[in-house]
CSV table of C-alpha atoms in Angstrom, one decimal:
chain,number,residue,atom,x,y,z
A,1,UNK,CA,95.9,-127.7,-146.7
A,2,UNK,CA,95.2,-124.9,-149.1
A,3,UNK,CA,91.4,-124.3,-149.5
A,4,UNK,CA,91.8,-121.7,-152.3
A,5,UNK,CA,90.2,-124.1,-154.8
A,6,UNK,CA,86.8,-125.4,-154.5
A,7,UNK,CA,86.8,-128.6,-152.3
A,8,UNK,CA,84.5,-131.3,-153.7
A,9,UNK,CA,83.4,-134.6,-152.1
A,10,UNK,CA,82.4,-137.2,-154.7
A,11,UNK,CA,80.6,-140.4,-153.8
A,12,UNK,CA,79.7,-143.4,-155.9
A,13,UNK,CA,77.9,-145.6,-153.4
A,14,UNK,CA,77.7,-148.5,-155.8
A,15,UNK,CA,79.5,-151.8,-155.5
A,16,UNK,CA,82.6,-150.5,-153.7
A,17,UNK,CA,81.3,-147.4,-152.1
A,18,UNK,CA,84.0,-145.1,-153.6
A,19,UNK,CA,84.6,-141.7,-152.1
A,20,UNK,CA,86.9,-139.1,-153.5
A,21,UNK,CA,87.8,-135.8,-151.8
A,22,UNK,CA,89.8,-133.1,-153.4
A,23,UNK,CA,90.1,-130.0,-155.6
A,24,UNK,CA,91.7,-129.1,-158.9
A,25,UNK,CA,95.1,-129.6,-157.2
A,26,UNK,CA,94.8,-132.8,-155.2
A,27,UNK,CA,92.6,-135.9,-154.8
A,28,UNK,CA,92.4,-138.5,-152.0
A,29,UNK,CA,90.2,-141.6,-152.2
A,30,UNK,CA,88.9,-144.5,-150.2
A,31,UNK,CA,86.2,-147.2,-150.4
A,32,UNK,CA,83.5,-148.3,-148.0
A,33,UNK,CA,81.8,-151.7,-148.0
A,34,UNK,CA,78.4,-150.1,-147.3
A,35,UNK,CA,77.8,-149.2,-151.0
A,36,UNK,CA,75.9,-152.4,-152.1
A,37,UNK,CA,73.0,-151.7,-149.7
A,38,UNK,CA,72.2,-148.6,-151.7
A,39,UNK,CA,71.9,-150.8,-154.8
A,40,UNK,CA,69.4,-153.1,-153.0
A,41,UNK,CA,71.8,-155.7,-151.7
A,42,UNK,CA,70.8,-157.0,-148.3
A,43,UNK,CA,67.3,-155.7,-148.8
A,44,UNK,CA,64.5,-158.3,-149.3
A,45,UNK,CA,63.0,-156.7,-152.4
A,46,UNK,CA,66.1,-154.6,-153.3
A,47,UNK,CA,67.4,-154.3,-156.8
A,48,UNK,CA,69.6,-152.0,-158.9
A,49,UNK,CA,68.3,-148.8,-160.4
A,50,UNK,CA,67.1,-150.4,-163.6
A,51,UNK,CA,63.7,-150.9,-165.4
A,52,UNK,CA,61.1,-152.0,-162.8
A,53,UNK,CA,62.8,-150.5,-159.8
A,54,UNK,CA,60.7,-148.2,-157.5
A,55,UNK,CA,62.7,-145.0,-157.5
A,56,UNK,CA,60.5,-142.6,-155.4
A,57,UNK,CA,57.7,-143.1,-152.9
A,58,UNK,CA,55.1,-140.9,-151.3
A,59,UNK,CA,52.9,-142.0,-148.4
A,60,UNK,CA,49.4,-140.6,-147.6
A,61,UNK,CA,49.4,-139.2,-144.1
A,62,UNK,CA,46.0,-140.5,-143.3
A,63,UNK,CA,45.8,-143.9,-144.9
A,64,UNK,CA,49.5,-144.8,-145.0
A,65,UNK,CA,48.9,-145.9,-148.6
A,66,UNK,CA,51.9,-145.3,-150.8
A,67,UNK,CA,52.2,-144.1,-154.4
A,68,UNK,CA,55.4,-144.5,-156.3
A,69,UNK,CA,57.3,-143.9,-159.4
A,70,UNK,CA,59.0,-146.8,-161.3
A,71,UNK,CA,61.9,-146.6,-163.6
A,72,UNK,CA,60.7,-147.4,-167.1
A,73,UNK,CA,57.0,-146.8,-166.2
A,74,UNK,CA,56.3,-150.5,-165.8
A,75,UNK,CA,55.0,-152.7,-163.0
A,76,UNK,CA,57.5,-152.7,-160.1
A,77,UNK,CA,59.9,-155.5,-159.5
A,78,UNK,CA,61.6,-154.1,-156.3
A,79,UNK,CA,63.2,-151.1,-154.7
A,80,UNK,CA,66.5,-149.4,-155.7
A,81,UNK,CA,68.6,-147.4,-153.4
A,82,UNK,CA,67.0,-144.0,-154.2
A,83,UNK,CA,63.6,-145.7,-153.7
A,84,UNK,CA,64.7,-147.1,-150.3
A,85,UNK,CA,65.9,-143.6,-149.2
A,86,UNK,CA,62.6,-142.0,-150.4
A,87,UNK,CA,60.5,-144.7,-148.8
A,88,UNK,CA,62.3,-144.4,-145.4
A,89,UNK,CA,62.0,-140.6,-145.4
A,90,UNK,CA,58.3,-140.8,-146.1
A,91,UNK,CA,57.8,-143.5,-143.5
A,92,UNK,CA,59.5,-141.2,-140.9
A,93,UNK,CA,57.5,-138.1,-142.0
A,94,UNK,CA,54.2,-139.9,-141.8
A,95,UNK,CA,55.0,-141.7,-138.6
A,96,UNK,CA,55.0,-145.2,-140.1
A,97,UNK,CA,58.4,-145.7,-138.4
A,98,UNK,CA,59.8,-144.4,-135.1
A,99,UNK,CA,63.0,-142.3,-134.8
A,100,UNK,CA,65.0,-145.5,-134.4
A,101,UNK,CA,63.7,-146.8,-137.8
A,102,UNK,CA,61.3,-149.5,-136.5
A,103,UNK,CA,58.1,-149.9,-138.3
A,104,UNK,CA,55.2,-149.0,-136.0
A,105,UNK,CA,53.0,-152.1,-135.6
A,106,UNK,CA,49.9,-150.3,-134.3
A,107,UNK,CA,49.2,-148.3,-137.5
A,108,UNK,CA,45.6,-148.5,-138.7
A,109,UNK,CA,46.7,-150.0,-142.1
A,110,UNK,CA,46.7,-153.4,-143.6
A,111,UNK,CA,50.1,-152.5,-145.1
A,112,UNK,CA,51.8,-153.1,-141.8
A,113,UNK,CA,51.9,-156.8,-140.9
A,114,UNK,CA,54.0,-159.7,-139.6
A,115,UNK,CA,55.7,-161.4,-142.5
A,116,UNK,CA,58.1,-164.3,-143.0
A,117,UNK,CA,61.0,-161.9,-142.1
A,118,UNK,CA,59.4,-160.1,-139.2
A,119,UNK,CA,57.4,-156.8,-139.3
A,120,UNK,CA,57.0,-155.4,-142.8
A,121,UNK,CA,55.3,-152.6,-144.7
A,122,UNK,CA,53.8,-153.4,-148.1
A,123,UNK,CA,54.7,-150.9,-150.8
A,124,UNK,CA,53.1,-152.8,-153.7
A,125,UNK,CA,50.5,-155.6,-153.5
A,126,UNK,CA,51.1,-158.7,-155.5
A,127,UNK,CA,48.6,-157.7,-158.2
A,128,UNK,CA,50.5,-154.4,-158.7
A,129,UNK,CA,53.9,-156.0,-159.1
A,130,UNK,CA,55.6,-157.6,-162.2
A,131,UNK,CA,56.3,-160.9,-160.4
A,132,UNK,CA,53.0,-161.3,-158.7
A,133,UNK,CA,54.4,-161.0,-155.1
A,134,UNK,CA,54.1,-158.2,-152.6
A,135,UNK,CA,56.9,-155.8,-152.5
A,136,UNK,CA,57.8,-155.0,-148.9
A,137,UNK,CA,60.3,-153.4,-146.6
A,138,UNK,CA,61.2,-155.0,-143.3
A,139,UNK,CA,62.7,-153.8,-140.1
A,140,UNK,CA,65.8,-155.8,-141.0
A,141,UNK,CA,66.0,-154.0,-144.4
A,142,UNK,CA,65.7,-150.6,-142.6
A,143,UNK,CA,68.5,-151.7,-140.1
A,144,UNK,CA,70.7,-152.7,-143.1
A,145,UNK,CA,70.1,-149.3,-144.8
A,146,UNK,CA,70.9,-147.4,-141.6
A,147,UNK,CA,74.1,-149.3,-141.1
A,148,UNK,CA,75.1,-148.6,-144.7
A,149,UNK,CA,74.4,-144.9,-144.3
A,150,UNK,CA,76.5,-144.9,-141.2
A,151,UNK,CA,79.3,-146.7,-143.1
A,152,UNK,CA,79.3,-144.1,-145.9
A,153,UNK,CA,79.3,-141.2,-143.4
A,154,UNK,CA,82.1,-142.8,-141.4
A,155,UNK,CA,84.1,-143.2,-144.6
A,156,UNK,CA,84.0,-139.6,-145.7
A,157,UNK,CA,84.4,-138.3,-142.2
A,158,UNK,CA,87.6,-140.4,-141.6
A,159,UNK,CA,88.9,-139.5,-145.1
A,160,UNK,CA,88.4,-135.8,-144.5
A,161,UNK,CA,89.9,-135.9,-141.0
A,162,UNK,CA,93.0,-137.9,-142.3
A,163,UNK,CA,93.8,-135.2,-144.8
A,164,UNK,CA,93.0,-132.3,-142.5
A,165,UNK,CA,89.9,-131.0,-144.4
A,166,UNK,CA,87.1,-129.9,-142.1
A,167,UNK,CA,83.8,-131.0,-143.6
A,168,UNK,CA,82.4,-127.5,-143.4
A,169,UNK,CA,85.0,-126.5,-146.1
A,170,UNK,CA,83.5,-128.9,-148.6
A,171,UNK,CA,81.9,-126.7,-151.3
A,172,UNK,CA,80.1,-129.4,-153.2
A,173,UNK,CA,79.0,-133.0,-152.8
A,174,UNK,CA,78.4,-135.1,-155.9
A,175,UNK,CA,76.7,-138.5,-155.9
A,176,UNK,CA,77.5,-140.7,-158.9
A,177,UNK,CA,76.2,-143.9,-160.4
A,178,UNK,CA,72.6,-145.0,-160.7
A,179,UNK,CA,72.0,-144.1,-157.1
A,180,UNK,CA,73.0,-140.5,-157.7
A,181,UNK,CA,71.0,-140.3,-160.9
A,182,UNK,CA,67.7,-141.3,-159.3
A,183,UNK,CA,68.0,-140.0,-155.7
A,184,UNK,CA,65.9,-137.0,-154.6
A,185,UNK,CA,68.4,-135.1,-152.5
A,186,UNK,CA,65.7,-133.1,-150.7
């Protein structure tokens, strides 16, 4: 394979989880079924990146209380994929989840509780939300997100290996769709 041209990996982790690898001279593509999780599918309070979706979350290290940004600057209705990634990163950084992604049940915060779907963390209380219900993330939601991430990673790893392109030669990674528009890459 000639690496003279810039090699780009493009992902649109939407409905079909499309992945394209190539340069100005060649393109190879595949799809992964993990994409829908990044649009909120399989997540209790998940939704697409549209008006009312929580797109970014910050968690206070001492109180574990979140603050968040909502698409459209309205009351939140749920979490989109970028909000899920942001929330999980913050939960890991603040110690609200362990390295395996399980919500820590012994946190000194009313936001961690046993809900109808198991252990959950409350991002927005009912009076803060558009629909008058708490917006939460559960251990099952986190597991689904981790599996989706693994599926996407496996997709582009297998694609690159099958065409003989070492991932270290990829010059640029592009993320498309609403997920790519709202995700904070850092």
